[in-house]
Short mmCIF file of C-alpha atoms and ligand atoms in Angstrom, two decimals:
data_model
loop_
_atom_site.label_atom_id
_atom_site.label_comp_id
_atom_site.label_asym_id
_atom_site.label_seq_id
_atom_site.Cartn_x
_atom_site.Cartn_y
_atom_site.Cartn_z
CA MET A 1 34.59 -24.92 -28.47
CA ILE A 2 34.18 -27.82 -25.98
CA LYS A 3 36.96 -27.96 -23.52
CA ILE A 4 37.34 -30.97 -21.01
CA LEU A 5 39.75 -30.30 -18.28
CA LYS A 6 40.54 -31.69 -14.71
CA ALA A 7 39.32 -28.63 -12.64
CA ASP A 8 37.64 -27.83 -9.48
CA ILE A 9 34.58 -25.96 -11.09
CA THR A 10 34.58 -23.38 -8.26
CA THR A 11 37.83 -22.03 -9.53
CA LEU A 12 36.65 -21.44 -12.95
CA GLN A 13 36.34 -17.55 -14.54
CA VAL A 14 33.49 -18.39 -16.66
CA ASP A 15 30.20 -16.53 -17.05
CA ALA A 16 28.10 -19.41 -15.46
CA ILE A 17 29.30 -22.44 -13.61
CA VAL A 18 26.23 -25.38 -13.63
CA ASN A 19 25.31 -26.78 -10.13
CA ALA A 20 24.42 -30.58 -9.85
CA ALA A 21 22.06 -29.57 -7.04
CA ASN A 22 18.94 -31.30 -5.13
CA ASN A 23 15.32 -30.44 -5.73
CA SER A 24 15.89 -28.10 -2.54
CA LEU A 25 18.46 -26.07 -4.15
CA LEU A 26 19.58 -25.28 -0.64
CA GLY A 27 22.96 -26.80 -0.73
CA GLY A 28 24.32 -30.66 -0.29
CA GLY A 29 27.45 -32.43 -0.77
CA GLY A 30 29.75 -33.21 -3.53
CA VAL A 31 30.02 -30.52 -6.14
CA ASP A 32 26.82 -28.59 -4.55
CA GLY A 33 28.66 -28.27 -1.35
CA ALA A 34 31.67 -27.39 -2.77
CA ILE A 35 29.63 -24.31 -5.02
CA HIS A 36 27.82 -23.47 -1.73
CA ARG A 37 30.91 -23.00 0.38
CA ALA A 38 32.78 -20.93 -2.40
CA ALA A 39 29.76 -18.81 -3.30
CA GLY A 40 29.15 -17.68 0.62
CA PRO A 41 25.77 -18.07 2.33
CA GLN A 42 23.97 -15.71 0.14
CA LEU A 43 23.67 -18.35 -2.58
CA ARG A 44 21.61 -20.52 -0.25
CA GLN A 45 19.50 -17.20 1.03
CA TYR A 46 18.82 -16.40 -2.85
CA ASN A 47 17.77 -19.99 -3.60
CA GLN A 48 15.23 -19.98 -0.69
CA THR A 49 13.35 -17.59 -3.03
CA LEU A 50 13.39 -19.83 -5.68
CA GLY A 51 11.08 -22.62 -4.34
CA GLY A 52 13.03 -25.63 -5.35
CA CYS A 53 13.49 -27.25 -8.68
CA PRO A 54 12.17 -30.39 -10.29
CA THR A 55 14.28 -32.94 -11.63
CA GLY A 56 15.63 -32.10 -15.34
CA GLU A 57 15.08 -28.31 -15.26
CA ALA A 58 17.42 -25.80 -14.38
CA ARG A 59 17.44 -22.46 -12.31
CA ILE A 60 19.65 -19.27 -12.21
CA SER A 61 21.45 -17.54 -9.41
CA PRO A 62 24.11 -14.90 -8.86
CA GLY A 63 27.74 -16.29 -8.33
CA PHE A 64 27.94 -14.19 -5.28
CA GLU A 65 31.64 -14.81 -4.11
CA LEU A 66 32.50 -17.16 -6.89
CA PRO A 67 34.63 -16.00 -9.74
CA ALA A 68 31.82 -16.95 -12.11
CA ARG A 69 28.93 -14.52 -12.85
CA TYR A 70 26.00 -16.82 -12.21
CA VAL A 71 25.35 -20.34 -11.02
CA ILE A 72 23.11 -22.48 -12.93
CA SER A 73 21.63 -25.23 -10.64
CA THR A 74 20.16 -28.12 -12.54
CA VAL A 75 18.78 -31.49 -10.87
CA GLY A 76 20.05 -34.50 -12.59
CA PRO A 77 17.95 -38.01 -11.83
CA VAL A 78 19.13 -40.51 -9.24
CA TRP A 79 20.33 -43.77 -10.90
CA HIS A 80 17.68 -46.70 -10.30
CA GLY A 81 18.96 -48.99 -13.04
CA GLY A 82 17.93 -47.02 -16.23
CA ASN A 83 14.62 -47.99 -16.88
CA GLN A 84 13.03 -44.90 -14.75
CA GLY A 85 13.62 -42.40 -17.34
CA GLU A 86 16.95 -41.52 -16.16
CA ALA A 87 18.46 -40.84 -19.42
CA GLY A 88 15.78 -38.47 -20.61
CA LEU A 89 16.10 -36.53 -17.31
CA LEU A 90 19.72 -36.31 -17.39
CA GLU A 91 19.59 -34.92 -20.91
CA ASN A 92 17.05 -32.47 -19.84
CA ALA A 93 19.14 -31.09 -17.16
CA TYR A 94 21.78 -30.36 -19.56
CA ARG A 95 19.49 -29.09 -22.43
CA ASN A 96 17.61 -26.65 -19.82
CA SER A 97 20.89 -25.69 -18.34
CA PHE A 98 21.85 -24.26 -21.96
CA ARG A 99 18.37 -22.56 -22.63
CA ILE A 100 18.67 -20.90 -19.38
CA ALA A 101 22.46 -19.87 -19.83
CA GLN A 102 21.20 -18.46 -23.49
CA ASP A 103 18.32 -16.44 -22.04
CA ASN A 104 20.78 -14.71 -19.53
CA GLY A 105 23.39 -13.85 -22.60
CA ILE A 106 25.84 -16.40 -21.02
CA GLU A 107 28.69 -17.19 -23.42
CA THR A 108 31.05 -19.19 -21.37
CA ILE A 109 29.70 -22.20 -19.21
CA ALA A 110 31.23 -24.82 -17.24
CA PHE A 111 29.67 -28.40 -16.26
CA PRO A 112 30.48 -30.91 -13.66
CA ALA A 113 29.41 -34.59 -14.49
CA ILE A 114 25.66 -34.28 -13.18
CA SER A 115 24.25 -37.39 -11.49
CA THR A 116 27.62 -39.29 -11.45
CA GLY A 117 28.69 -38.85 -7.68
CA VAL A 118 25.94 -39.56 -5.26
CA TYR A 119 23.22 -40.02 -7.77
CA ALA A 120 25.03 -43.09 -9.02
CA TYR A 121 24.53 -42.78 -12.82
CA PRO A 122 27.12 -44.66 -14.72
CA LYS A 123 29.80 -42.51 -15.69
CA GLU A 124 30.29 -43.41 -19.51
CA GLN A 125 26.49 -43.44 -20.19
CA ALA A 126 26.30 -39.93 -18.48
CA ALA A 127 29.19 -38.62 -20.32
CA ARG A 128 27.65 -39.53 -23.65
CA ILE A 129 24.43 -38.01 -22.92
CA ALA A 130 26.66 -34.70 -21.63
CA LEU A 131 28.57 -34.47 -24.76
CA GLY A 132 25.62 -34.98 -27.06
CA ALA A 133 23.86 -32.22 -25.48
CA MET A 134 27.02 -30.06 -25.51
CA LYS A 135 27.58 -30.65 -29.58
CA ASP A 136 23.95 -29.36 -30.09
CA PHE A 137 24.43 -26.32 -28.35
CA GLU A 138 28.44 -25.95 -29.14
CA ASN A 139 27.98 -23.28 -31.81
CA LYS A 140 25.64 -21.16 -29.48
CA PHE A 141 28.42 -20.55 -27.02
CA GLU A 142 31.83 -19.39 -27.01
CA GLN A 143 33.22 -21.90 -24.67
CA ILE A 144 31.65 -24.95 -22.93
CA ILE A 145 34.18 -26.83 -20.30
CA VAL A 146 33.49 -29.86 -18.81
CA ALA A 147 35.22 -29.91 -15.49
CA CYS A 148 36.18 -32.99 -14.26
CA HIS A 149 36.91 -33.84 -10.62
CA SER A 150 39.54 -36.82 -11.53
CA GLU A 151 41.78 -37.79 -14.20
CA GLY A 152 39.55 -41.04 -14.79
CA ASP A 153 36.62 -38.54 -15.73
CA VAL A 154 39.02 -36.83 -18.09
CA GLU A 155 39.57 -39.92 -19.65
CA ILE A 156 35.98 -41.11 -19.96
CA TYR A 157 35.15 -38.00 -21.61
CA ARG A 158 37.95 -37.99 -24.07
CA LYS A 159 37.04 -41.17 -25.10
CA ILE A 160 33.56 -40.54 -25.44
CA SER A 161 34.40 -37.47 -27.53
CA LYS A 162 37.00 -39.54 -29.94
CA GLU A 163 33.55 -42.01 -30.45
CA PHE A 164 31.49 -39.02 -31.31
CA GLU A 165 34.20 -37.82 -33.80
CA ARG A 166 34.57 -41.12 -35.63
CA ALA A 167 30.66 -41.44 -35.63
CA LYS A 168 30.59 -38.27 -37.63
CA GLY A 169 33.34 -39.60 -39.85
N1 LIG B 201 34.43 -29.70 -9.18
C1 LIG B 201 34.20 -30.50 -10.28
N2 LIG B 201 33.45 -31.37 -9.95
C2 LIG B 201 33.20 -31.83 -8.65
C3 LIG B 201 33.63 -31.24 -7.65
C4 LIG B 201 34.16 -29.81 -7.90
N3 LIG B 201 34.54 -29.20 -6.80
N4 LIG B 201 33.05 -31.77 -6.31
C5 LIG B 201 32.80 -33.01 -7.17
N5 LIG B 201 32.63 -32.95 -8.48
P1 LIG B 201 27.93 -35.21 -6.97
P2 LIG B 201 25.19 -35.83 -8.13
C6 LIG B 201 31.88 -34.21 -9.30
O1 LIG B 201 27.64 -36.27 -6.03
O2 LIG B 201 25.58 -37.23 -8.22
C7 LIG B 201 24.62 -33.50 -3.79
O3 LIG B 201 24.63 -33.79 -2.24
C8 LIG B 201 32.11 -35.43 -8.50
O4 LIG B 201 33.23 -36.14 -8.72
O5 LIG B 201 28.26 -33.73 -6.59
O6 LIG B 201 24.43 -35.05 -9.17
C9 LIG B 201 23.61 -32.72 -4.16
O7 LIG B 201 23.06 -31.96 -3.19
C10 LIG B 201 31.17 -36.09 -9.77
O8 LIG B 201 31.93 -36.49 -10.85
O9 LIG B 201 26.41 -34.66 -7.63
C11 LIG B 201 22.42 -33.83 -4.44
O10 LIG B 201 21.80 -34.19 -3.28
C12 LIG B 201 30.01 -34.98 -10.10
O11 LIG B 201 30.79 -33.88 -9.50
C13 LIG B 201 23.51 -34.96 -5.20
O12 LIG B 201 24.69 -34.46 -4.43
C14 LIG B 201 28.88 -35.07 -9.38
O13 LIG B 201 28.88 -35.64 -8.08
C15 LIG B 201 23.60 -34.89 -6.30
O14 LIG B 201 24.47 -35.85 -6.89
#
């Protein structure tokens, strides 16, 4: 089941929340900053042992002080206009997050809208890629949550979701 919600991802009681991190995995602004603040300083300490993460890949850490058991950090692409492999990299970020979740027995997982903040990926195009990957993994998970930061983002995801349903016929 895929659920689209307006939520602060740091408050969700799921097996794993996904972080839209940067290559260092050591924290930043946006959702990354919020997750590091809520998890506490141990997340940064733990991530220092991981040695960073290339764009499109994912790494897993304990959730520390978060209600979620794990944080899966992935790095989405910076938007440079769309001709620099951004779509493939964003898709990889979602798919590799799902794969590492499966490897760790995770059944409930929440995602933010990766790359659509500081990294400036156009929101509708990003939602189409996110929901496409989510549909492919839907039957492998008990619950997949899209944690939107605003009502506007909820509307974008709902609209794209309806497009997918219609295309399915
Ligand atoms: N819960 C859910 N979504 C959130 C939250 C939250 N608490 N806070 C922000 N968002 P961004 P990016 C949404 O900029 O574009 C960091 O500095 C936000 O509204 O967090 O992948 C990293 O260290 C937007 O829809 O991530 C990197 O340097 C979405 O999360 C860089 O930003 C993603 O926005 C990554 O940029």
